[in-house]
CSV table of C-alpha atoms in Angstrom, one decimal:
chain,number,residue,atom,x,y,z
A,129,UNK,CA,21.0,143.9,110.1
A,130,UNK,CA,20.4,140.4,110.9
A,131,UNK,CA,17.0,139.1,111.0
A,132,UNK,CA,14.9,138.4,113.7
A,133,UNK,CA,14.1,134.3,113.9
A,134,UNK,CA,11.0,133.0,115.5
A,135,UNK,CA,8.9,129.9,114.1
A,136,UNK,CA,7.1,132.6,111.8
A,137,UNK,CA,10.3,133.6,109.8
A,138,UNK,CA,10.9,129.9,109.8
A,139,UNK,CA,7.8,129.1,108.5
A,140,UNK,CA,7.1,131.3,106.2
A,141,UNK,CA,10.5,131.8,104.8
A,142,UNK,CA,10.9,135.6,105.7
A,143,UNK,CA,13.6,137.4,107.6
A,144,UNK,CA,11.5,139.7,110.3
A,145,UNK,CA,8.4,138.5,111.5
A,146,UNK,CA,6.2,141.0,110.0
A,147,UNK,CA,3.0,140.2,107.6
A,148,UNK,CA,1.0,142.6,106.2
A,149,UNK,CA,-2.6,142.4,106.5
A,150,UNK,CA,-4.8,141.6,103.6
A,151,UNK,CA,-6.7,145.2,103.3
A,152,UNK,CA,-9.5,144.9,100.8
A,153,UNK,CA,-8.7,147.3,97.5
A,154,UNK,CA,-5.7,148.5,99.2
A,155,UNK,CA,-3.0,145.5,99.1
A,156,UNK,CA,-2.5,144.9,95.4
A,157,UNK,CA,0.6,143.5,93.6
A,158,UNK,CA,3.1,146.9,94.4
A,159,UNK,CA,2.4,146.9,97.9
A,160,UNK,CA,2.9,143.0,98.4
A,161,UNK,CA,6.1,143.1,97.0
A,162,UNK,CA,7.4,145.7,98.3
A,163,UNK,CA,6.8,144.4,102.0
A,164,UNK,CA,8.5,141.0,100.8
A,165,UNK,CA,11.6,141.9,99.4
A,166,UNK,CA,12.2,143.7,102.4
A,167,UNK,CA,11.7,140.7,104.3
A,168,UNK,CA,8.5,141.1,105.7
A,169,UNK,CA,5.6,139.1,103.9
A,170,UNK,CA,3.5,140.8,101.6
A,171,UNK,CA,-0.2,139.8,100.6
A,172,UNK,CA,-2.3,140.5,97.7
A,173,UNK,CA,-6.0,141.3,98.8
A,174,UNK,CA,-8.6,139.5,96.7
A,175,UNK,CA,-11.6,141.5,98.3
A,176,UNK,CA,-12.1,144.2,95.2
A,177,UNK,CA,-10.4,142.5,92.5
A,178,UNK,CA,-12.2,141.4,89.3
A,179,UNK,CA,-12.0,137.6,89.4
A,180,UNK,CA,-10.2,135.0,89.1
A,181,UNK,CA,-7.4,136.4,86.3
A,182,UNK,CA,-7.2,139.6,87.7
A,183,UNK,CA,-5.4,137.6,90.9
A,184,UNK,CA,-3.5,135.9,88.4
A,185,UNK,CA,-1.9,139.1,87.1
A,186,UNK,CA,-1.4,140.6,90.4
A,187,UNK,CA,0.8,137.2,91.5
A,188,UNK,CA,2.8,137.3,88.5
A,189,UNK,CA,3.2,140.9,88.4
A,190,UNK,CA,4.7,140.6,92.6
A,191,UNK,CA,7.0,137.8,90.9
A,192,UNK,CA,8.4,139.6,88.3
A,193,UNK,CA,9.6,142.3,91.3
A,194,UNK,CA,10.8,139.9,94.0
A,195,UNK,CA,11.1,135.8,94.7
A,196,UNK,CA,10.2,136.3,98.2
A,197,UNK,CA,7.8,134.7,99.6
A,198,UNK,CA,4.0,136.4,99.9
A,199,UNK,CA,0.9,135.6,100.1
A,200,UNK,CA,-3.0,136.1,99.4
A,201,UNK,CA,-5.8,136.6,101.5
A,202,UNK,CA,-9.3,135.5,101.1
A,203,UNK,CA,-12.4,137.1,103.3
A,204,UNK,CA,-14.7,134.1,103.9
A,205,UNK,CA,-18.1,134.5,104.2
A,206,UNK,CA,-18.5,137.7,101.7
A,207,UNK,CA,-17.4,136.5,98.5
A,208,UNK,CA,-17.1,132.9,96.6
A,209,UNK,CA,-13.7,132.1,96.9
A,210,UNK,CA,-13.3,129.6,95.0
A,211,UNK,CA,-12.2,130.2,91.2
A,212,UNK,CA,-9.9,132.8,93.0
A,213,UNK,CA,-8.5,130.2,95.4
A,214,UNK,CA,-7.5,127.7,92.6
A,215,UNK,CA,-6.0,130.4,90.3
A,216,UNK,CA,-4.0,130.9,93.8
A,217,UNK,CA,-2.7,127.1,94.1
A,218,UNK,CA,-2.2,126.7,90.5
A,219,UNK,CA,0.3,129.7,90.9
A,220,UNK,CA,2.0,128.3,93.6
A,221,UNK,CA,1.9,131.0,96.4
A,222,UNK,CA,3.4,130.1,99.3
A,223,UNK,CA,0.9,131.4,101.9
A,224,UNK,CA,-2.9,131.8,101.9
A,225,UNK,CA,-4.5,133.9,104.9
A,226,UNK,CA,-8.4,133.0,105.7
A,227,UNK,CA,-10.6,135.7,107.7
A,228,UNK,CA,-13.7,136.4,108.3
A,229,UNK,CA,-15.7,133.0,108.0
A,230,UNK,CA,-14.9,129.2,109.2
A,231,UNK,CA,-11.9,128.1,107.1
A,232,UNK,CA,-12.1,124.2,107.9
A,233,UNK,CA,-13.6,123.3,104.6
A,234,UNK,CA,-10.9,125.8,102.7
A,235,UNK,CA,-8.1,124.2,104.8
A,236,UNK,CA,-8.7,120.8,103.8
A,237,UNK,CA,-8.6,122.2,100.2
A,238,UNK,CA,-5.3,123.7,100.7
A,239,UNK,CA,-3.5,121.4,102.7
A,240,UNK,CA,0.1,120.9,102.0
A,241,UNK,CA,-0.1,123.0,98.9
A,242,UNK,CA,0.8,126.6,101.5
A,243,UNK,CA,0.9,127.7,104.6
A,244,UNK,CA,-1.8,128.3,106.1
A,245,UNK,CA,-2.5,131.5,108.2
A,246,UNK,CA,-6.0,131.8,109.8
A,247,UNK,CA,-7.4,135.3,111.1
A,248,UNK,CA,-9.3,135.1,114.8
A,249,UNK,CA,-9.9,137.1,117.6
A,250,UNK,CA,-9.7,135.0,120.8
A,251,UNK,CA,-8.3,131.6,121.9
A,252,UNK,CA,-11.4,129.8,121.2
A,253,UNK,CA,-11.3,130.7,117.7
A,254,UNK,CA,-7.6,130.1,117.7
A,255,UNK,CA,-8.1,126.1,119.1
A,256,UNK,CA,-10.3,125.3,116.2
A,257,UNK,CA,-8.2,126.8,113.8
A,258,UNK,CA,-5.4,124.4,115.3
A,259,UNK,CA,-7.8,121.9,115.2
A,260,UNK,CA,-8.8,122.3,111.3
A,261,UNK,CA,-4.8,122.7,110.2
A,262,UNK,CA,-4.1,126.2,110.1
A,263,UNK,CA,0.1,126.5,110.7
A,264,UNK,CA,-0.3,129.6,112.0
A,265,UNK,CA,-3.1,132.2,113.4
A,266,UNK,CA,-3.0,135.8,114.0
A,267,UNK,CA,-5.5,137.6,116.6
A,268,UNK,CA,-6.7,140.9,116.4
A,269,UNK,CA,-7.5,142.9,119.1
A,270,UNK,CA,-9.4,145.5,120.1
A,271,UNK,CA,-7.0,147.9,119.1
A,272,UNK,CA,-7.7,147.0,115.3
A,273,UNK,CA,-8.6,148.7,111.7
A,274,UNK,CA,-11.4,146.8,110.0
A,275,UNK,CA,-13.3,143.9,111.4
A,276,UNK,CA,-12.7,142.9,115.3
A,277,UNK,CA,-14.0,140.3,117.7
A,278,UNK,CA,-17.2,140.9,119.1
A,279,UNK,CA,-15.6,141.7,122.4
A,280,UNK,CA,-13.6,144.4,123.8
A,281,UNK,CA,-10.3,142.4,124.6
A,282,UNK,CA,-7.3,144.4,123.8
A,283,UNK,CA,-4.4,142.9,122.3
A,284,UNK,CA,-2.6,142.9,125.7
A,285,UNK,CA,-4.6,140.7,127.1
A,286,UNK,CA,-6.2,138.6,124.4
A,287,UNK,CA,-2.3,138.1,122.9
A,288,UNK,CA,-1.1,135.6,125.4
A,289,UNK,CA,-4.2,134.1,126.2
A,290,UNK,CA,-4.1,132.8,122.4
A,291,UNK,CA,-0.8,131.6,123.0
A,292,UNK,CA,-1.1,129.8,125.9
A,293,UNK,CA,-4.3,128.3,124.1
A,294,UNK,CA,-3.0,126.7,121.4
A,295,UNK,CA,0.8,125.1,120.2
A,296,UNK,CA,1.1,126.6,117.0
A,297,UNK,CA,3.1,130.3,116.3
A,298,UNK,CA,0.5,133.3,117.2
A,299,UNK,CA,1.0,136.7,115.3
A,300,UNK,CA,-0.1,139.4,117.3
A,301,UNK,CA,-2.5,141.8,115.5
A,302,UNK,CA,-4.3,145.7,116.3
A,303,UNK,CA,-2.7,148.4,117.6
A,304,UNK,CA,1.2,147.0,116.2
A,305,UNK,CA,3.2,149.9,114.0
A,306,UNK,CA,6.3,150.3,114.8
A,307,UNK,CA,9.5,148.1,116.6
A,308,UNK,CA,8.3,148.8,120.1
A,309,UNK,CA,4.9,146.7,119.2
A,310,UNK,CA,7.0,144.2,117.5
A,311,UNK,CA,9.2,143.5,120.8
A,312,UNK,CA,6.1,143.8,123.3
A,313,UNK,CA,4.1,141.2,120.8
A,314,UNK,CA,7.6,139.2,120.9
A,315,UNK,CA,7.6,140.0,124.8
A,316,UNK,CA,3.5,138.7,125.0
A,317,UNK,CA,4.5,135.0,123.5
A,318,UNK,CA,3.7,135.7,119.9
A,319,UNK,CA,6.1,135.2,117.0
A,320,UNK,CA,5.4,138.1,114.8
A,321,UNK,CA,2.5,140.9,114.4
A,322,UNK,CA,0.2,141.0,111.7
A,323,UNK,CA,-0.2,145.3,110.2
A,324,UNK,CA,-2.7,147.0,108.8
A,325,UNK,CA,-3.6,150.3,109.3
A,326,UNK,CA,0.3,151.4,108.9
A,327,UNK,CA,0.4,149.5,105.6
A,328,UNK,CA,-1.8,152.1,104.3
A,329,UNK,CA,-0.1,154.7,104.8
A,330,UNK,CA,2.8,153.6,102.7
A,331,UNK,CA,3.5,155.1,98.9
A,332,UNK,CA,3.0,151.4,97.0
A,333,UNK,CA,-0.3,151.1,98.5
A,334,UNK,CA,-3.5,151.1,96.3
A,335,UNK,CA,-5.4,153.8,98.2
A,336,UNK,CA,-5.8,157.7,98.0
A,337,UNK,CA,-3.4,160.0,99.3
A,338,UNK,CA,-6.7,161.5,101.2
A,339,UNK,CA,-7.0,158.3,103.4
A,340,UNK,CA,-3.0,158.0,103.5
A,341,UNK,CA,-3.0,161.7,104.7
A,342,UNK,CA,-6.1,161.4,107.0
A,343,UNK,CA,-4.4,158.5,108.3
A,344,UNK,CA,-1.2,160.6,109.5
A,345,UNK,CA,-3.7,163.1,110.6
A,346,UNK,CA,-5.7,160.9,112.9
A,347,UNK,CA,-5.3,159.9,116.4
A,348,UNK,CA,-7.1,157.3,118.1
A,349,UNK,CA,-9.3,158.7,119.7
A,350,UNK,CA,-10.3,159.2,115.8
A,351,UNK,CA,-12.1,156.5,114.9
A,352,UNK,CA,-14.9,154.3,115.8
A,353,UNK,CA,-16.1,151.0,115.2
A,354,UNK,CA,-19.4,150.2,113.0
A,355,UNK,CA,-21.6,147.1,112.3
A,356,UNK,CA,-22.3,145.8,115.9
A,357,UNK,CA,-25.3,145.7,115.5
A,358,UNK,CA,-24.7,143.1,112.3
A,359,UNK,CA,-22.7,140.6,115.1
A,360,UNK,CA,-19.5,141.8,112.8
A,361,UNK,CA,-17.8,144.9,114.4
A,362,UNK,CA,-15.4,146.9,112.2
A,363,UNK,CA,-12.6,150.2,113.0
A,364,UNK,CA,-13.0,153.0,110.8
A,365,UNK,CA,-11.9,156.6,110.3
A,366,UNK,CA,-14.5,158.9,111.9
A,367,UNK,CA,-16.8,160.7,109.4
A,368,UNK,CA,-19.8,161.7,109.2
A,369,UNK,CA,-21.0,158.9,107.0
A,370,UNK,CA,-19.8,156.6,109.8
A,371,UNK,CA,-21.4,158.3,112.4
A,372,UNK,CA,-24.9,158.0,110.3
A,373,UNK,CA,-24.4,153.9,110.1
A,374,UNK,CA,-23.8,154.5,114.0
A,375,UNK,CA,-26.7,156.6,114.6
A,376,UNK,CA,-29.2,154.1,112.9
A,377,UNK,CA,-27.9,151.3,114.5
A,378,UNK,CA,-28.0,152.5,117.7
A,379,UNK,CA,-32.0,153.6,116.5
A,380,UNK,CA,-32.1,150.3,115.9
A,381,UNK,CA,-32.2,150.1,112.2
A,382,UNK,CA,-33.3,146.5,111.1
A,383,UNK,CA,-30.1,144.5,109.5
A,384,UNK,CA,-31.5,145.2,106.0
A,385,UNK,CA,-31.7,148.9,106.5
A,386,UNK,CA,-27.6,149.3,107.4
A,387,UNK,CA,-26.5,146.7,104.8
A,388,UNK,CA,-25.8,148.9,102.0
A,389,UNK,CA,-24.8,151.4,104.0
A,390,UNK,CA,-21.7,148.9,104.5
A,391,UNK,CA,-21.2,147.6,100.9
A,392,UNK,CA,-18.1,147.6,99.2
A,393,UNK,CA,-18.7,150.5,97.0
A,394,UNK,CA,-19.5,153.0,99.6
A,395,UNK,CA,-15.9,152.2,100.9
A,396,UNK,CA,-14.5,152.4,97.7
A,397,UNK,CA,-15.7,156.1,97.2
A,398,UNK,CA,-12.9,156.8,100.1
A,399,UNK,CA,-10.2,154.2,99.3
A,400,UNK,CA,-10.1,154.8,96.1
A,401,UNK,CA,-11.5,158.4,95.4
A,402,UNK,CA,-10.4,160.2,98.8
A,403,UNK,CA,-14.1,161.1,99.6
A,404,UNK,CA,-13.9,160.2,103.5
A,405,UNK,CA,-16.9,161.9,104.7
A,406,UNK,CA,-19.1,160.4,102.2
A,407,UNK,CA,-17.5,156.7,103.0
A,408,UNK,CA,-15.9,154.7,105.7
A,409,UNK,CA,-12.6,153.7,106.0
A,410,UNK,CA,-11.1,151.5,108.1
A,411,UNK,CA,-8.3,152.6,110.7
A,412,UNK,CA,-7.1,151.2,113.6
A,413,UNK,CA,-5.7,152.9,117.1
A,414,UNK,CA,-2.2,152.4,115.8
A,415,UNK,CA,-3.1,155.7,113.7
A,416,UNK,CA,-1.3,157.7,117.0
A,417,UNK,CA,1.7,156.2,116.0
A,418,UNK,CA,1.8,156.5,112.3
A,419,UNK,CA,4.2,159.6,111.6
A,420,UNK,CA,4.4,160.1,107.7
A,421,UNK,CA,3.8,158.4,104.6
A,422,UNK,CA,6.7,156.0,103.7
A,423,UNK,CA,8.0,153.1,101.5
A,424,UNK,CA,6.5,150.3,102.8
A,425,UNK,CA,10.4,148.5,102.6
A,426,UNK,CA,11.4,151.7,105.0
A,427,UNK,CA,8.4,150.4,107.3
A,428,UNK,CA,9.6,147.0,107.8
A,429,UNK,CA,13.0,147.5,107.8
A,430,UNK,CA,12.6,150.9,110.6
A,431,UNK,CA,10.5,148.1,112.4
A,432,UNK,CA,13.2,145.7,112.9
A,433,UNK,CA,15.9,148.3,113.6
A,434,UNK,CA,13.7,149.9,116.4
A,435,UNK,CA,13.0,146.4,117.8
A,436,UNK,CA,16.5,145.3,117.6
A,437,UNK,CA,17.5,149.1,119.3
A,438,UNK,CA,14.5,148.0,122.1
A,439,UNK,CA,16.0,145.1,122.9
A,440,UNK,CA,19.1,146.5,123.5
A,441,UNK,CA,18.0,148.6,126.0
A,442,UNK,CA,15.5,146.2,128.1
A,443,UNK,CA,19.3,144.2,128.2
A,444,UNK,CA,20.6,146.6,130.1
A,445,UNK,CA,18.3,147.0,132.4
A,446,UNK,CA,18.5,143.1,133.5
């Protein structure tokens, strides 16, 4: 089928307006490239890598599967980006994504050497985002797996008050997982949606087939959000070690006490050893629409079909 063109594809060089979300140990090199050569973009995740040259071989191993273009994502805030972030422009990838921290200083750094997509919850966050450079932002609602805003605005409503806020193209992120979220984001003003959670649940991504399968299992009514207490709320599966970092924090566990209950290694043990009630794993409420465990190509390119099939029918209607 034809592709679906908004500023986003235009931007970023990709035929549907689809990105996949930069999730921590999970997005490596297979599961980039296989959401770019199906015309979506793909991103590696540096949060869990080991340096620098690890991020190296993970761009030039998504090169030497497709010439699309992808992306990498760096989490401000928690790590020192830096060595990782010029291995990144030396290589030449096309798109860097910034979360989780204020990405002014980065931007300037990156300016002109890549497009530039900034993570934010919220139009106020979006504005300066515009204002520092970013070409593009995505906002994550409340809907979301893994780190939120620190309010309660669903995507519905927090989607076109982002777009009305600022001029450049808005990807809609949290709760989006099939072709009917694509065309509602589309309907809400954005150019594109921004996926997790039903990136997980594909066979090329770096994660065990407990959290894939748990994944499939869940509905959203299972999970719940962590870390509130820390000012940085986070989606997770429900288990029981999530419900202990809840219990303490609403005991009111001092910020040192919950921590290292949060680190990366504890969500490791379930990303990458399947051991779900001793970890967290983040989820978002788009698990009630995630059917089965696919090809992350089928995901994209079922996305753009359904869309395609949706607006067909709102058409007719008119």
């Amino acid at each position: 089928m034809d592709g679906i063109r908004t500023r986003v594809t235009e931007q970023l060089g990709i035929r549907y307006p689809i990105v996949q979300g930069g999730l921590a140990r999970v997005a490596k090199a297979e599961l980039c490239a296989a959401v770019s050569a199906a015309g979506g973009l793909g991103q590696i995740a540096t949060a869990g890598l080991d340096g620098a040259e690890a991020l190296r071989a993970e761009i030039r191993k998504v090169r030497a599967v497709t010439d699309k273009p992808f992306g990498v994502n760096f989490p401000l805030g928690r790590m020192d980006i830096t060595a990782m972030l010029e291995v990144t422009l030396e290589e030449k990838v096309p798109v860097i994504a910034l979360t989780a921290g204020n990405p002014a200083p980065w931007i300037k750094r990156i300016a002109g050497a890549a497009k530039i997509l900034v993570l934010i919850a919220g139009p106020e966050l979006a504005k300066k985002a515009e204002a520092a450079g970013a070409d593009m932002v995505a906002t994550v609602g409340y809907e979301g797996g893994g780190h939120l805003g620190r309010g309660d605005e669903t995507s519905l409503v927090m989607v076109p008050r982002v777009v009305r806020a600022v001029s450049i193209p808005v990807l809609a992120s949290g709760g989006f997982a099939d072709g009917a979220g694509l065309l509602a984001a589309l309907a809400l003003g954005a150019e594109g949606v921004e996926m997790g959670t039903r990136f997980v649940a594909t066979v090329e991504a770096h994660a065990h087939a407990n959290y894939k399968e748990a994944l499939v299992a869940a509905q959203p009514a299972g999970t719940m959000i962590i870390k509130r207490s820390l000012g940085m709320p986070g989606r997770t599966l429900d288990s029981a070690y999530a419900r202990q970092i809840v219990a303490r924090e609403a005991a009111g566990a001092p910020a040192e006490e919950i921590v290292p209950l949060i680190a990366g290694t504890v969500n490791a043990l379930g990303t990458d050893e399947g051991r779900l009630e001793e970890s967290f794993v983040w989820a978002g409420q788009s698990v009630g629409l995630i059917d089965g465990i696919l090809p992350a190509g089928e995901v994209v390119r079922r996305m753009a079909e359904e869309a395609r099939a949706g607006m067909t029918r709102l058409q007719a209607a008119f």
